[in-house]
mmCIF file of C-alpha atoms in Angstrom:
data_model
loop_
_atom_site.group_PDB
_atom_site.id
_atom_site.type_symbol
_atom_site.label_atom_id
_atom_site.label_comp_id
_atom_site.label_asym_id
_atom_site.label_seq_id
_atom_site.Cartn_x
_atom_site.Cartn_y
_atom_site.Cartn_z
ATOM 1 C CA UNK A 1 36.632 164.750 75.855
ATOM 2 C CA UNK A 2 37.807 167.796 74.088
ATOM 3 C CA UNK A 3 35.649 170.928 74.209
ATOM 4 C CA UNK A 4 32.211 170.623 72.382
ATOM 5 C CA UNK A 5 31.069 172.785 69.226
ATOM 6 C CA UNK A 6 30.167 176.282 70.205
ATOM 7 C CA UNK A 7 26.375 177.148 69.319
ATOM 8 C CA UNK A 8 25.676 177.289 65.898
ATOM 9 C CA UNK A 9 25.596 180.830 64.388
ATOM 10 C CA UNK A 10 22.723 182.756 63.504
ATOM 11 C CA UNK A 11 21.046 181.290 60.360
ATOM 12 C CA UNK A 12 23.100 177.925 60.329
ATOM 13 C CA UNK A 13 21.108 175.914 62.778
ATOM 14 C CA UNK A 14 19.793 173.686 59.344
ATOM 15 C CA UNK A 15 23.240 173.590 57.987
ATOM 16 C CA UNK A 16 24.277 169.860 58.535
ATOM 17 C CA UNK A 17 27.905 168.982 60.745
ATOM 18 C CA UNK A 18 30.997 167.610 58.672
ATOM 19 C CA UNK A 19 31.906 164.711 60.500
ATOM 20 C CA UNK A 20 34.965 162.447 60.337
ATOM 21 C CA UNK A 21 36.262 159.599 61.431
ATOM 22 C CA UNK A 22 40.244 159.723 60.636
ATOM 23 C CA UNK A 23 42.222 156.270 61.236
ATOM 24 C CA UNK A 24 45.827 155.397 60.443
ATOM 25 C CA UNK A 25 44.601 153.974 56.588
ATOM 26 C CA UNK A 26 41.048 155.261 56.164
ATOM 27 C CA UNK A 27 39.160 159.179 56.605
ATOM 28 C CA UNK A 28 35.506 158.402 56.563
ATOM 29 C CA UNK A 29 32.981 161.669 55.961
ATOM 30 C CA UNK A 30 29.325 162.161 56.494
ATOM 31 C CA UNK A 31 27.327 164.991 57.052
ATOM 32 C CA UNK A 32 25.039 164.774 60.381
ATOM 33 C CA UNK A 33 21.636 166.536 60.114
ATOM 34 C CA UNK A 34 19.450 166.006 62.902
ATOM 35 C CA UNK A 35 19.580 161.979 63.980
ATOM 36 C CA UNK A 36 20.627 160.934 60.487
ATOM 37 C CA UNK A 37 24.297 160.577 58.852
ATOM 38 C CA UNK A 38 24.135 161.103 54.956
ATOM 39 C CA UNK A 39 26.521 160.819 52.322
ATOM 40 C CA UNK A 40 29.333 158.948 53.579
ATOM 41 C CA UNK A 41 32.517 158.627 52.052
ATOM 42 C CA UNK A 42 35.677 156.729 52.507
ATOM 43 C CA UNK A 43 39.009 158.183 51.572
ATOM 44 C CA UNK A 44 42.402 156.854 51.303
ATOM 45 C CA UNK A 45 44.559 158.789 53.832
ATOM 46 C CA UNK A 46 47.982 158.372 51.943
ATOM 47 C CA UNK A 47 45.569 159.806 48.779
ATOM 48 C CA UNK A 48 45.337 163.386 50.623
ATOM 49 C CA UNK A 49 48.744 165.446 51.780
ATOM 50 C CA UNK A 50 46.638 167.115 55.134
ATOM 51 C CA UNK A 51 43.317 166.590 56.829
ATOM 52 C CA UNK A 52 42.282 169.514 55.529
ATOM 53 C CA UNK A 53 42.815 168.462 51.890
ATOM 54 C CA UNK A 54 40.940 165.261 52.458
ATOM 55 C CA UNK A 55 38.289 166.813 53.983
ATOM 56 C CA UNK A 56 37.909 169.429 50.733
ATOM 57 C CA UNK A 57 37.902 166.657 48.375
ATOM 58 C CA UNK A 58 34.570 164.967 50.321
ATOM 59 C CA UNK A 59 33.141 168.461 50.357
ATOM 60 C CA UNK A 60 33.767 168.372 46.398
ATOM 61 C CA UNK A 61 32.818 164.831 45.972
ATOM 62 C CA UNK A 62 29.094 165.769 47.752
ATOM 63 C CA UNK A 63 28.980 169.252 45.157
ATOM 64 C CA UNK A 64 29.669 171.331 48.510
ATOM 65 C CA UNK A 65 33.034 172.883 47.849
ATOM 66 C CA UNK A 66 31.971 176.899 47.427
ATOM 67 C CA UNK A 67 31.312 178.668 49.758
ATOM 68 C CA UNK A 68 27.787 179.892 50.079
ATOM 69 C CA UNK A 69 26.331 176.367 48.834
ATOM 70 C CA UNK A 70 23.154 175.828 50.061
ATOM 71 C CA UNK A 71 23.608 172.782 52.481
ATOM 72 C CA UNK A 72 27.143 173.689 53.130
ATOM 73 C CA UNK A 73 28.178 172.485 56.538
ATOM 74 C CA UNK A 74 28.973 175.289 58.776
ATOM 75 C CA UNK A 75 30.481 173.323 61.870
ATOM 76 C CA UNK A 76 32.754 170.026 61.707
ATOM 77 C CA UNK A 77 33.528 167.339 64.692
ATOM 78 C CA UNK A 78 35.971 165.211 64.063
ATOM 79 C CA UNK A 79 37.825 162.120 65.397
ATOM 80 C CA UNK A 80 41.367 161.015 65.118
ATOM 81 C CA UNK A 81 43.376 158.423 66.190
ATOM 82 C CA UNK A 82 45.366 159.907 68.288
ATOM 83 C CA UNK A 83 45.745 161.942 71.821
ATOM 84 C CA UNK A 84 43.778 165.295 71.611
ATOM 85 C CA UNK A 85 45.675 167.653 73.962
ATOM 86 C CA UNK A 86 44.762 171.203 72.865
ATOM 87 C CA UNK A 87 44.442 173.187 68.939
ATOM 88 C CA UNK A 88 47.721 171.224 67.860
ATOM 89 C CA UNK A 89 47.068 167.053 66.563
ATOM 90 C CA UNK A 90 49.460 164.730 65.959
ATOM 91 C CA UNK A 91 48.627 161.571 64.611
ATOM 92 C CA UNK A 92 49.493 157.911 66.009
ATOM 93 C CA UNK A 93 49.652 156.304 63.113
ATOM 94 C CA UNK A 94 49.742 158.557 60.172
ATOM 95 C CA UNK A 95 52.051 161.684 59.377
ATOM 96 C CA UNK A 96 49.127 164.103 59.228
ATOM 97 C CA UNK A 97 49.724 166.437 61.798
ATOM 98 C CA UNK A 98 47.317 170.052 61.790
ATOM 99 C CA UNK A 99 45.624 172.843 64.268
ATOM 100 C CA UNK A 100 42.115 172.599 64.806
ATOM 101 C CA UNK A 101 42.024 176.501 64.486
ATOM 102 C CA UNK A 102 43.821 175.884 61.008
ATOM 103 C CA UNK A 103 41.397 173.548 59.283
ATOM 104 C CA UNK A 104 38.475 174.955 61.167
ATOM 105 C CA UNK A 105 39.731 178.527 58.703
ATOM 106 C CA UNK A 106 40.510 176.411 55.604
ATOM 107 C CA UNK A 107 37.297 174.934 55.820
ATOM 108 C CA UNK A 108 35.681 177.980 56.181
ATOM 109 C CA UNK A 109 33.454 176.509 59.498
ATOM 110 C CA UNK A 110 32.413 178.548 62.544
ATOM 111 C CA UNK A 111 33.478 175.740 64.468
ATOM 112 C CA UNK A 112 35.348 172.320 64.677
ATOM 113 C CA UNK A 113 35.472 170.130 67.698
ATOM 114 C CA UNK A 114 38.029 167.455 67.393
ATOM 115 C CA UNK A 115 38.009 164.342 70.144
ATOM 116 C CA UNK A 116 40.073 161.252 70.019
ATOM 117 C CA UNK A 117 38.775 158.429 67.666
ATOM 118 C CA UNK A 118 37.616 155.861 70.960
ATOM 119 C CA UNK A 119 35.879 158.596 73.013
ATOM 120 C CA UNK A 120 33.775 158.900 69.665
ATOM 121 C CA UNK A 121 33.137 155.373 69.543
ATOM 122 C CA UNK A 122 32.497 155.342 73.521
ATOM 123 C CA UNK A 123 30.072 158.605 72.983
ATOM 124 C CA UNK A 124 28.250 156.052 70.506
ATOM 125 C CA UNK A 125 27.320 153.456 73.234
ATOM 126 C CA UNK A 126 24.289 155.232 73.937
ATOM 127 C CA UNK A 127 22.817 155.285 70.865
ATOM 128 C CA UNK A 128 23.575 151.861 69.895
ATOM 129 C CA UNK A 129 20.378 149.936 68.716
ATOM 130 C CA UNK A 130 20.884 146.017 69.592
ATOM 131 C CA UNK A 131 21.144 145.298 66.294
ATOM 132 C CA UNK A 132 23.994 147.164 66.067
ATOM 133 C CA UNK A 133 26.000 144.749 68.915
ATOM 134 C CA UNK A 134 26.601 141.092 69.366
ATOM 135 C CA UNK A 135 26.817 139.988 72.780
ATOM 136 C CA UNK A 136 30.141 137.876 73.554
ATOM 137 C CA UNK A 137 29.261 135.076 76.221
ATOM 138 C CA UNK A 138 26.747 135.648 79.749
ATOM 139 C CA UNK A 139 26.543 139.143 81.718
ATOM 140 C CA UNK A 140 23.817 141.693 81.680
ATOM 141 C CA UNK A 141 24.691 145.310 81.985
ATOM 142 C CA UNK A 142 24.047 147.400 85.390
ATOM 143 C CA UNK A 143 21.683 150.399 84.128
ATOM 144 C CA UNK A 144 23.827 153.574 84.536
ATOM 145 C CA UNK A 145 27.118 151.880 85.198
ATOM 146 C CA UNK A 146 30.549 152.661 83.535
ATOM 147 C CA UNK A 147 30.949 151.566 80.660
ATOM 148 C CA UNK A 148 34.281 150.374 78.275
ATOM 149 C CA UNK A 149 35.450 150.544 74.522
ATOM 150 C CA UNK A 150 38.198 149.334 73.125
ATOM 151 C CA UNK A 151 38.769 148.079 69.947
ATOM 152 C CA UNK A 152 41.930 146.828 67.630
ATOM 153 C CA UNK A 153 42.139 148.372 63.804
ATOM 154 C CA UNK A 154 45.702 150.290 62.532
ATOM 155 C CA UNK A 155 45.940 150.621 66.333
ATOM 156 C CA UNK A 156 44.322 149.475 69.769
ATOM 157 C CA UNK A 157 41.680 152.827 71.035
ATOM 158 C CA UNK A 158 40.397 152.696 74.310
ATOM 159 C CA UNK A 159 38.121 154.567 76.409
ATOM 160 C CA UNK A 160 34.966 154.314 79.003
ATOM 161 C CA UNK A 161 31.852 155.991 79.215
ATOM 162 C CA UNK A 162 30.940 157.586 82.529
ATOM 163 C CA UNK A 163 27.279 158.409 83.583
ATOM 164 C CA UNK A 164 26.659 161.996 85.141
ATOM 165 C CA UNK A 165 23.201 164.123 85.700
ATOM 166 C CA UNK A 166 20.334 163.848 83.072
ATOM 167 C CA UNK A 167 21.061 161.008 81.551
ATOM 168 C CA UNK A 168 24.482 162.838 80.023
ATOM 169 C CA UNK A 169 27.871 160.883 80.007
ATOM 170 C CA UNK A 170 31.371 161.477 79.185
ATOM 171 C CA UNK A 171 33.852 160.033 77.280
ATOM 172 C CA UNK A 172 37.674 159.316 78.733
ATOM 173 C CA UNK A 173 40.005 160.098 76.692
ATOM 174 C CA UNK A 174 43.672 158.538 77.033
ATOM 175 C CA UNK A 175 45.954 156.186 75.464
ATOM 176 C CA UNK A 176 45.380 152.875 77.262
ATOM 177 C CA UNK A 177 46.454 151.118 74.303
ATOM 178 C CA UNK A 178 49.966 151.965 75.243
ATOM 179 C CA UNK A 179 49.933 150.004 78.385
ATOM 180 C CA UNK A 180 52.505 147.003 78.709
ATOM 181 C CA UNK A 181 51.205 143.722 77.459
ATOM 182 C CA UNK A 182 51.595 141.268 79.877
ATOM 183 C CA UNK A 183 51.786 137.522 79.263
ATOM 184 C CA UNK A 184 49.059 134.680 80.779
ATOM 185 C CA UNK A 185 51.077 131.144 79.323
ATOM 186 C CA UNK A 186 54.424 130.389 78.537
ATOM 187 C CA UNK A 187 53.612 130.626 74.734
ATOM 188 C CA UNK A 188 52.875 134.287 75.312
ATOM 189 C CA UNK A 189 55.781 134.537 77.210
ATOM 190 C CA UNK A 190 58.280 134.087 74.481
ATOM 191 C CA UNK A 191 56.138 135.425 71.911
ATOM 192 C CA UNK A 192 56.468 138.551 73.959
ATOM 193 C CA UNK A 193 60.346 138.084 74.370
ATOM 194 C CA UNK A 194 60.588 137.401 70.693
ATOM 195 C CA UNK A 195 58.980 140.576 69.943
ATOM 196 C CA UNK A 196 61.210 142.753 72.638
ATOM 197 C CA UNK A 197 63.842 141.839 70.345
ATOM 198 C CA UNK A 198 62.920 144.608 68.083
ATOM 199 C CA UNK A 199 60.904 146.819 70.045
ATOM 200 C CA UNK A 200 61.843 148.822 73.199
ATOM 201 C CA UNK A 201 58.432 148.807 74.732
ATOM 202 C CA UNK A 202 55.874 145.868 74.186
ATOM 203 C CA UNK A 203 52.657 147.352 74.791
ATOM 204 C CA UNK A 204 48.958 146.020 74.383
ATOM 205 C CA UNK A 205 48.883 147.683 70.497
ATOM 206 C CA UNK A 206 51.739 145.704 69.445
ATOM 207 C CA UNK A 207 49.817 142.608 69.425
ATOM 208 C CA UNK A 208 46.285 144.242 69.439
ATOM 209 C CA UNK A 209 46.110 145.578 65.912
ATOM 210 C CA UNK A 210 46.399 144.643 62.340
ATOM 211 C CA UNK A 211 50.443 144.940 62.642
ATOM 212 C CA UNK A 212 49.992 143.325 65.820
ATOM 213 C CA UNK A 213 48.206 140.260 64.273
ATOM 214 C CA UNK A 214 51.557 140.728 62.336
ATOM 215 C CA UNK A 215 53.851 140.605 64.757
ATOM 216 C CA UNK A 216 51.821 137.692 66.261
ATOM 217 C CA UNK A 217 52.492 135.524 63.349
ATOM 218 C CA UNK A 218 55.933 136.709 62.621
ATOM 219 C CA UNK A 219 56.989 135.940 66.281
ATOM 220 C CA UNK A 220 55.455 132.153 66.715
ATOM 221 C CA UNK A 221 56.913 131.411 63.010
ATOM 222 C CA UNK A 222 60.389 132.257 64.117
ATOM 223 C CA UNK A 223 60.143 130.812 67.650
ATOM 224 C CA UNK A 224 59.004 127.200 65.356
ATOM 225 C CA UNK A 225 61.797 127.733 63.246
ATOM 226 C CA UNK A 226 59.808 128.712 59.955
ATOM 227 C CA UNK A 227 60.267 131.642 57.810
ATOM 228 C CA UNK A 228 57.407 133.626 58.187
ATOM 229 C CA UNK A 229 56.168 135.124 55.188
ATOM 230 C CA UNK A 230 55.147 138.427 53.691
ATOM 231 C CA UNK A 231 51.570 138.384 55.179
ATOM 232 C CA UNK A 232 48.869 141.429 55.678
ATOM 233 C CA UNK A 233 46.649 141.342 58.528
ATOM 234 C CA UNK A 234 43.524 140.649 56.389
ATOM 235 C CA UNK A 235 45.860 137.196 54.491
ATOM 236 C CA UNK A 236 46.659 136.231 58.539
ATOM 237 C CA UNK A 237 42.981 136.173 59.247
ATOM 238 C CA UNK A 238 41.280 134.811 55.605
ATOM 239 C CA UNK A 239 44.074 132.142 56.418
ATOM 240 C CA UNK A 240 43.410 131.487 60.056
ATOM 241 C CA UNK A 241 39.207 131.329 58.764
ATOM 242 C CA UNK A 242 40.135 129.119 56.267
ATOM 243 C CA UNK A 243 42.188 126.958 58.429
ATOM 244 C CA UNK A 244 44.528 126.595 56.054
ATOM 245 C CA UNK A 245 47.629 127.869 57.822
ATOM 246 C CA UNK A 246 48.440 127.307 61.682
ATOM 247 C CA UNK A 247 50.288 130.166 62.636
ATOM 248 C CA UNK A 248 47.885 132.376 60.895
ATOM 249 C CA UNK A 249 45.458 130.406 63.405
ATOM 250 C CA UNK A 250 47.343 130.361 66.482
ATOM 251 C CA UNK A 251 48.082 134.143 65.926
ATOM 252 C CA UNK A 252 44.356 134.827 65.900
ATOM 253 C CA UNK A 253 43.317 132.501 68.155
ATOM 254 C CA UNK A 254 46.443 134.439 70.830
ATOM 255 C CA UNK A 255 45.230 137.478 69.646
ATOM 256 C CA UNK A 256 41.606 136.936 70.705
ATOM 257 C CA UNK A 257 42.872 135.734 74.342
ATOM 258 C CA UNK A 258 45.251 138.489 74.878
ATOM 259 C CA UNK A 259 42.149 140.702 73.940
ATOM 260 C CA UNK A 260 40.371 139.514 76.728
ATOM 261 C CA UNK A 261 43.210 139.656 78.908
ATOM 262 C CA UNK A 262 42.901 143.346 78.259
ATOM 263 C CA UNK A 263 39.598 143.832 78.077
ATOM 264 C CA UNK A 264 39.565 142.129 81.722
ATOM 265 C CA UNK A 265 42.360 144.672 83.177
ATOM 266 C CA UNK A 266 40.217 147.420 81.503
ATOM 267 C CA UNK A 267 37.027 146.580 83.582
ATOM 268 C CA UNK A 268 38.952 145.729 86.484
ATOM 269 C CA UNK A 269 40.132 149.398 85.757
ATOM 270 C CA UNK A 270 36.909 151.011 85.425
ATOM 271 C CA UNK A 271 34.601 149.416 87.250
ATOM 272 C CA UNK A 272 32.954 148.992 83.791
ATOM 273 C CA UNK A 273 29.650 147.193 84.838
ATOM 274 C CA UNK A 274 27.767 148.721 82.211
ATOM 275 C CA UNK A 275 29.784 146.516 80.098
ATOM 276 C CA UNK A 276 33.038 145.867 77.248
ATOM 277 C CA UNK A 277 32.492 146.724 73.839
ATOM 278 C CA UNK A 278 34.643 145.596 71.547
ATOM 279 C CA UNK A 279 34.869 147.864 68.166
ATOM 280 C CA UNK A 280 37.468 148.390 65.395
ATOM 281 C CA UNK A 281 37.446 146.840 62.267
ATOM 282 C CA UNK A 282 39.281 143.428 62.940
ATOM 283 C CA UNK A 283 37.248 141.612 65.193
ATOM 284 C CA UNK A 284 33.805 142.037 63.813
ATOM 285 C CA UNK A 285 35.360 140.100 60.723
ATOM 286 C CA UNK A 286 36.175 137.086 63.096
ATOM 287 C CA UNK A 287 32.744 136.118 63.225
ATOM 288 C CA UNK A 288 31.811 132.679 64.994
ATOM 289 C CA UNK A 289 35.851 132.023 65.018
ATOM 290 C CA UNK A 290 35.842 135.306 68.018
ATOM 291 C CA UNK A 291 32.689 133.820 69.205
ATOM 292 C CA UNK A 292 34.481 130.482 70.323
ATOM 293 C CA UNK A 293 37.541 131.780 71.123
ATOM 294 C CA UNK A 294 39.095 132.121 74.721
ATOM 295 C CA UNK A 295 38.608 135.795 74.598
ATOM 296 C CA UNK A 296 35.565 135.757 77.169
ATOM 297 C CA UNK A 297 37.349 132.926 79.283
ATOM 298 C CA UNK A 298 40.329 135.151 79.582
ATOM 299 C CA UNK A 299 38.316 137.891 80.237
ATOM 300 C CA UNK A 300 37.118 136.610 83.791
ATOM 301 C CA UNK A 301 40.589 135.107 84.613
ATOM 302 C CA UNK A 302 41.750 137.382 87.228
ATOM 303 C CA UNK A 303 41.677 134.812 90.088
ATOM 304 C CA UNK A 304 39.566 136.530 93.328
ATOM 305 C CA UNK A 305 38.294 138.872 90.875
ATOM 306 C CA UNK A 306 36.747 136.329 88.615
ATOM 307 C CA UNK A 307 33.207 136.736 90.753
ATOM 308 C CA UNK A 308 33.591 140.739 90.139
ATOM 309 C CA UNK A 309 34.372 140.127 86.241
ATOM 310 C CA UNK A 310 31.553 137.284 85.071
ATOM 311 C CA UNK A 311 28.608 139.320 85.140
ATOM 312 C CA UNK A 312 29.519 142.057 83.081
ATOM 313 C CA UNK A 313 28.755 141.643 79.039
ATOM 314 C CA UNK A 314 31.099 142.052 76.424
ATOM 315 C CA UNK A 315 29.870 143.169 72.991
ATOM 316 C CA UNK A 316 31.165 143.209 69.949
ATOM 317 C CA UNK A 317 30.405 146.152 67.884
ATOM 318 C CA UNK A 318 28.512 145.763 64.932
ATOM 319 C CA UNK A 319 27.790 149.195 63.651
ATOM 320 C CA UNK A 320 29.545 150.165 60.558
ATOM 321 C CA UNK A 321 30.170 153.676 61.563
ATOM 322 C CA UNK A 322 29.845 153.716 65.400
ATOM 323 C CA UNK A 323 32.278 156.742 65.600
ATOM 324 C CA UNK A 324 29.835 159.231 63.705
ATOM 325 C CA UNK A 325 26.795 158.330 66.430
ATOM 326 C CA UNK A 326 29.500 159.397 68.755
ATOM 327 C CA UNK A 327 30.243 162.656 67.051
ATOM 328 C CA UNK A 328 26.623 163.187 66.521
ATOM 329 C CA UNK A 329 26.247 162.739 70.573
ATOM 330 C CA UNK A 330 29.320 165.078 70.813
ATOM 331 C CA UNK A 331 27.982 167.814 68.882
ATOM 332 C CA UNK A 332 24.359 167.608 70.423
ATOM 333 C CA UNK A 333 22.500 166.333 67.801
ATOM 334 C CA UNK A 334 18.891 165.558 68.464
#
């Protein structure tokens, strides 16, 4: 996890934190006082040249913009889809690239922590309500245990949770969505081959993700001889809901396995008995269709490991903003 917010300065401890959660298509913006978000936005990232400009048209939006408003956030934590390596950010999937120590001074905040989108959504485990999750199949979580995230939207995040003293964890941050997908069936097989046709590397997010549920459909139309057409990843699942289209279903329904292929090799990885939670914005959409799917039975398919796999829960996450409970966790917010 990137470094946390320095201590607030003297006479801005009741100043709320900017928060954001910045994906590939969407910025979403809150404002964090205490345990409670507030004013949430969401913003169109192709809408805003820079982060920074984004972020100054939710500050306008919530009457915040001068400086020296009462209420005016003095300290920002971010996410962003993407690796966080030190002050310089560039995005995965989106052409926004900024410093920290730039927006933090265009902002006009005494600090800005910035962490990777899934260690946000990892930090948010903890304060999860079970309301907030839907538990995928059998398994009961070991108290204190490791715990993984991962979760397909514009890309595939993933992360863990790992317990330390007092009851404090931390968040991994990598790129594990990046790691080579690897095929279960013969169908996957060639839908795999098919798609290393036009890409060098096929890795998890090329079939984990809304242009992944693309490339899903695209490939099994061509290897059945059809002409796929000019679908969005919303059309390929409304159609594969509806029923009304069977590649659209047999890409979500290959999806769903390979996620649990994944999401096996990920607790396999980890040691994640605390448990797999699935977040992003595709899956919760799936409803009962995810429920049945053979995402849990792939899950524990790893042969001698199967006994080491079948107690652990997966959850899908149901929290509409799980990322700013994470950023709340990540800048100490009681």
């Amino acid at each position: 996890m990137a470094a946390d917010l320095p201590p607030a300065a003297p006479g801005t401890a009741a100043s709320p934190i900017l928060v954001a959660d910045i994906g590939g298509t969407n910025a979403r913006f809150g404002l964090i006082g205490g345990r409670t978000v507030r004013d949430t936005r969401v913003l169109r990232c192709a809408d805003h040249p820079s982060i920074e400009d984004a972020a100054a048209a939710y500050l306008s939006a919530v009457g915040l913009a001068a400086p020296g408003t009462p209420g005016r956030p003095r300290r920002g934590a971010f996410a962003v889809a993407g690796p966080v390596t030190g002050d310089r950010i560039a995005m995965t999937n989106l052409v926004w690239q900024f410093s920290v120590g730039r927006v933090r001074d265009a902002l006009g905040l005494d600090g800005l922590a910035v962490i990777n989108d899934f260690t946000a959504v990892a930090l948010s485990v903890p304060r999860l309500a079970e309301e907030d999750r839907r538990q995928i199949g059998e398994g009961t979580p070991q108290p204190g245990a490791v715990v993984a995230v991962l979760g397909p939207g514009s890309g595939l995040g993933v992360s863990g949770l790992v317990p330390g003293a007092n009851g404090r964890w931390t968040a991994l941050s990598g790129e594990g969505g990046h790691v080579t997908m690897a095929p279960v069936s013969d169908r996957e097989s060639a839908v795999l081959g098919q798609l290393r046709k036009g890409f060098d590397h096929v890795s998890a997010e090329r079939v984990l993700s809304g242009p992944g549920l693309v490339n899903l459909y695209t490939a099994l139309s061509i290897l059945d001889g059809r002409e796929p057409a000019a679908l969005t990843p919303a059309q390929i699942t409304d159609t594969a809901l509806a029923g009304t289209d069977p590649h659209c279903v047999e890409a979500v329904e290959m999806f769903c396995a390979m996620l649990g292929t994944v999401a096996g090799n990920l607790a396999l990885t980890l040691g994640a008995r605390g448990g797999v939670y699935i977040a992003g914005g595709i899956v919760p959409r799936l409803g009962a269709l995810f429920a049945h799917s053979r995402f849990r039975k792939r899950f524990a398919e790893k042969g001698r490991m199967r006994e080491f796999l079948a107690p652990i829960p997966t959850y899908v996450v149901t929290h509409e903003l799980p990322a700013f409970l994470g950023l709340a966790e990540a800048a100490g917010a009681e």
